[in-house]
mmCIF file of C-alpha atoms in Angstrom:
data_model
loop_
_atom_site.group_PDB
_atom_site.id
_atom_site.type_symbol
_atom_site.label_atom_id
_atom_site.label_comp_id
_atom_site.label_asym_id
_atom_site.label_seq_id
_atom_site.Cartn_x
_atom_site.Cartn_y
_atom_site.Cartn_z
ATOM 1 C CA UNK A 1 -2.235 5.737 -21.210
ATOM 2 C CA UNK A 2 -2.112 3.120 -23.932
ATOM 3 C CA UNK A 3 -0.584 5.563 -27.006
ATOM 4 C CA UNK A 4 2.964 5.644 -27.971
ATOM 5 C CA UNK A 5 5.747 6.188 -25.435
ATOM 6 C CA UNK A 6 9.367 7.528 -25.828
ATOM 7 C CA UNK A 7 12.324 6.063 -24.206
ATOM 8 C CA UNK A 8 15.214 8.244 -23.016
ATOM 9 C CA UNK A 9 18.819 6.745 -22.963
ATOM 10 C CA UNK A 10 21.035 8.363 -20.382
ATOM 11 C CA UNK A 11 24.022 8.361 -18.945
ATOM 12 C CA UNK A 12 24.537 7.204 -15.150
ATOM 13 C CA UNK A 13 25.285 11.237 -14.473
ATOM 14 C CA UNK A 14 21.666 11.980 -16.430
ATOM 15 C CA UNK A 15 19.828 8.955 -14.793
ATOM 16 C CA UNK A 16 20.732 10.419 -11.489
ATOM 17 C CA UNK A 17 19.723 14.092 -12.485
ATOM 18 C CA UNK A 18 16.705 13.003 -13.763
ATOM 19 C CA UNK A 19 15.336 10.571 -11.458
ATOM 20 C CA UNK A 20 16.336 12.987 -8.774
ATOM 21 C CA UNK A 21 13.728 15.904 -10.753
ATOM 22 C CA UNK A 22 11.222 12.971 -10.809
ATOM 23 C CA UNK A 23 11.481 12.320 -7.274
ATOM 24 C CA UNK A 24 11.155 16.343 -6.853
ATOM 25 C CA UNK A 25 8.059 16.526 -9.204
ATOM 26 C CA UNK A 26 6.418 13.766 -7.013
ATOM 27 C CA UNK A 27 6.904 15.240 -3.375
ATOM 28 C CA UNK A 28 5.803 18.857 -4.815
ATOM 29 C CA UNK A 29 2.581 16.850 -6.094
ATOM 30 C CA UNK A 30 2.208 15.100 -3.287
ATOM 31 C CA UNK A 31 2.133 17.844 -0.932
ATOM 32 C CA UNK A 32 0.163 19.910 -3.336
ATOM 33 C CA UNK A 33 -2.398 16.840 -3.410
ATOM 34 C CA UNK A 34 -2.871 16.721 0.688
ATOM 35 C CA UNK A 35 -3.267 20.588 0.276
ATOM 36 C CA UNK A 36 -6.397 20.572 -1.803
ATOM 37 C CA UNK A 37 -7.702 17.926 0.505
ATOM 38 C CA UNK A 38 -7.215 19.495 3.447
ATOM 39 C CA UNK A 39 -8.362 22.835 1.406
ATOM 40 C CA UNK A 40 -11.631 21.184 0.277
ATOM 41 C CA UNK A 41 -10.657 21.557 -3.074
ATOM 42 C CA UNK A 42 -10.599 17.887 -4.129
ATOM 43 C CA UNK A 43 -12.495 14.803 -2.343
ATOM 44 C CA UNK A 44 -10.798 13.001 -0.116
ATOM 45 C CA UNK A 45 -13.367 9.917 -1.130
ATOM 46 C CA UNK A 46 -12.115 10.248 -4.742
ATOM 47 C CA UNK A 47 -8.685 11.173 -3.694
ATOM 48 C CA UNK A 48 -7.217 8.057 -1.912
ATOM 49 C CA UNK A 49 -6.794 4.812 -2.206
ATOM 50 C CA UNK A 50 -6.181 1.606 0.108
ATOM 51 C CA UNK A 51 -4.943 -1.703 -0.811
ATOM 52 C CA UNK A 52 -7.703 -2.969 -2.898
ATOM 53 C CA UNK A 53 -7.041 0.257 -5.222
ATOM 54 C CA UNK A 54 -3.197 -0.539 -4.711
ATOM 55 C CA UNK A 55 -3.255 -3.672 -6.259
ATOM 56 C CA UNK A 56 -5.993 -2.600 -8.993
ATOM 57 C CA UNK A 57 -3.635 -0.270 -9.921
ATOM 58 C CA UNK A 58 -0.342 -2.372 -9.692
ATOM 59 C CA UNK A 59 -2.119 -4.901 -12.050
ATOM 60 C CA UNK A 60 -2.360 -2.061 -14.035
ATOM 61 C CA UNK A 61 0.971 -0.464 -14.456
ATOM 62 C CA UNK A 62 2.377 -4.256 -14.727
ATOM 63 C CA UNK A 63 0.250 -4.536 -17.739
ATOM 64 C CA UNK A 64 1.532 -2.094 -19.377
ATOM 65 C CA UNK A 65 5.050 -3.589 -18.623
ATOM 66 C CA UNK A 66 8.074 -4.167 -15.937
ATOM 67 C CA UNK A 67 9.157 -0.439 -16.292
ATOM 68 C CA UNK A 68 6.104 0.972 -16.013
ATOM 69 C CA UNK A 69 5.176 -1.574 -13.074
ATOM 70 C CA UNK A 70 8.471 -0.374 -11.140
ATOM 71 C CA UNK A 71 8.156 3.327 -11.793
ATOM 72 C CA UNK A 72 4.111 3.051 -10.184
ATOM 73 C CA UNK A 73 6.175 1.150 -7.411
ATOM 74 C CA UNK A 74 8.796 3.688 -6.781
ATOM 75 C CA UNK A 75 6.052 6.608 -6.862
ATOM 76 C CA UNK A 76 4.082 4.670 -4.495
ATOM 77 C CA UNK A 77 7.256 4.124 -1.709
ATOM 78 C CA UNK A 78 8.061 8.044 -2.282
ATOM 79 C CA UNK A 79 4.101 8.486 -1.399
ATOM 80 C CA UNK A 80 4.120 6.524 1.858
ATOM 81 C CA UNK A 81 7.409 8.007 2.888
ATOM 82 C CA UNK A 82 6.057 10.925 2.281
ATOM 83 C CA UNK A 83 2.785 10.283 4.376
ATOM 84 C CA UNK A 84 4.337 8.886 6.952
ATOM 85 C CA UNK A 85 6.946 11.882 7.739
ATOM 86 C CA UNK A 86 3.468 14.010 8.016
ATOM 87 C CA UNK A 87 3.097 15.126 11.982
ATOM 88 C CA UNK A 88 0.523 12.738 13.015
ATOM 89 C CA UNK A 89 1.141 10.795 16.370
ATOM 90 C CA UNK A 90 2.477 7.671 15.764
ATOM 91 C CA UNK A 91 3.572 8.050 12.504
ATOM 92 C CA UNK A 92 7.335 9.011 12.668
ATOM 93 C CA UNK A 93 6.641 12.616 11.846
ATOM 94 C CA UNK A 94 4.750 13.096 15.015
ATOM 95 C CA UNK A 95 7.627 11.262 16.913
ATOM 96 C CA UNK A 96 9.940 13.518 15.391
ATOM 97 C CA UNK A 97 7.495 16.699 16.389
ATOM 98 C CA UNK A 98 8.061 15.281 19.773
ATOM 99 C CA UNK A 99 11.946 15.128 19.638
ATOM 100 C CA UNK A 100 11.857 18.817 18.351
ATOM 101 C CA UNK A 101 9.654 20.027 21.149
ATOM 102 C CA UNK A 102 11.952 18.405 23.563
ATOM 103 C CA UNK A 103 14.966 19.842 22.526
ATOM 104 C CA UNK A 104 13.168 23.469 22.094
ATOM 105 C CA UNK A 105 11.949 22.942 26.021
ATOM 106 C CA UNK A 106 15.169 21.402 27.136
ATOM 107 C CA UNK A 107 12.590 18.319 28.957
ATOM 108 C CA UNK A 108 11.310 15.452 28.386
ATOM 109 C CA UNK A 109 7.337 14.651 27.674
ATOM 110 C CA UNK A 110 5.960 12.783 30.224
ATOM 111 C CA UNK A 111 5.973 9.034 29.158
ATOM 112 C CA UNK A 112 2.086 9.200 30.055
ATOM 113 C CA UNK A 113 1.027 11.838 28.150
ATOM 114 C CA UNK A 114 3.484 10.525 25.041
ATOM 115 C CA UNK A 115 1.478 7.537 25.527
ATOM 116 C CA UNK A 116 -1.719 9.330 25.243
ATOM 117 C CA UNK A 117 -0.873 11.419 22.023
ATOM 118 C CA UNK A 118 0.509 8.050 20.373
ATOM 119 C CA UNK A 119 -2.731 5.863 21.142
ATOM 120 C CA UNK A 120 -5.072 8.846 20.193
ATOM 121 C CA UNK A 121 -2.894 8.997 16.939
ATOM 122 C CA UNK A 122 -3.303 5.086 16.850
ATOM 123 C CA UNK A 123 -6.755 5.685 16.586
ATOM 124 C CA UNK A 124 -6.952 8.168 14.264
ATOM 125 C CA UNK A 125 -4.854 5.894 11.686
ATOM 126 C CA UNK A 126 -7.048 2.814 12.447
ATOM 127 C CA UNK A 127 -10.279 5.208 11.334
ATOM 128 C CA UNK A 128 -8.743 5.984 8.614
ATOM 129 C CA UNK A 129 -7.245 2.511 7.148
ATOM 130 C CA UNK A 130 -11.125 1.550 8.240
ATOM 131 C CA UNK A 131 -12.688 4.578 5.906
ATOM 132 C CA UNK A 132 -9.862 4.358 3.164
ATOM 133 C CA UNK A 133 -10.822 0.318 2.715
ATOM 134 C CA UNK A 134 -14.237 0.902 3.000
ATOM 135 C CA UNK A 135 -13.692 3.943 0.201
ATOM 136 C CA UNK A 136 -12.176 0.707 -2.105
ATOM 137 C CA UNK A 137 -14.479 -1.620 -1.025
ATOM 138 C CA UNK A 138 -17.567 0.511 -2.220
ATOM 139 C CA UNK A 139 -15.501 1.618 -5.667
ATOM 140 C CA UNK A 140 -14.374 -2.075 -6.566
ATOM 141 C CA UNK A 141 -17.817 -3.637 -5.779
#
């Protein structure tokens, strides 16, 4: 978006309101975004994006100037916070789905079998850093 843009003045009480709406927009999107993937409803080759998109974009947003820069940088920490509380082993959500099943079963996983679930979740990420990278390398080139 290249048009006009307005600029909102607040007050600290109003900043914090409203960037805490923003943040609330973004996770609702977010979430709404991984549920038409996993739906089929949207692409997951035209959905995502790896560093070589990352950067294409930040190039972007800085271009258009330092608040625009730092708001596509603040969206994009919410995003891989976001991601990474998902419950996938090895990412801390699937840690955390481990915690919770401990506590519900009063006993401890078996450190082999927690080993298992975290390499097979190792693997899983490495595919798809592999196919997200490959996804930019195609688009950029």
């Amino acid at each position: 978006y290249v048009g006009p843009s307005l600029h909102d003045r607040y007050s600290v009480l109003q900043a914090l309101r409203e960037s805490i709406k923003q943040i609330g927009q973004i996770i609702v999107a977010t979430y709404a975004w991984i549920g038409k993937i996993f739906a089929g409803k949207i692409s997951l080759r035209e959905s995502v994006g790896g560093p070589i998109a990352i950067a294409q974009m930040s190039t972007q947003s800085a271009k258009l100037g330092f608040w625009d820069f730092i708001l596509f940088m603040a969206g994009l920490s919410i995003n891989l916070a976001l991601l990474n509380i998902l419950p996938i082993p090895a990412l801390d959500g699937g840690h955390l789905i481990m915690l919770i099943y401990e506590k519900i079963f009063r006993r401890e996983i078996p450190n082999r079998v927690k080993l298992a679930i975290q390499q097979a979740g190792f693997i899983l990420l490495l595919l798809f850093m592999v196919f997200v990278i490959y996804n930019d390398w195609t688009r950029a080139f």
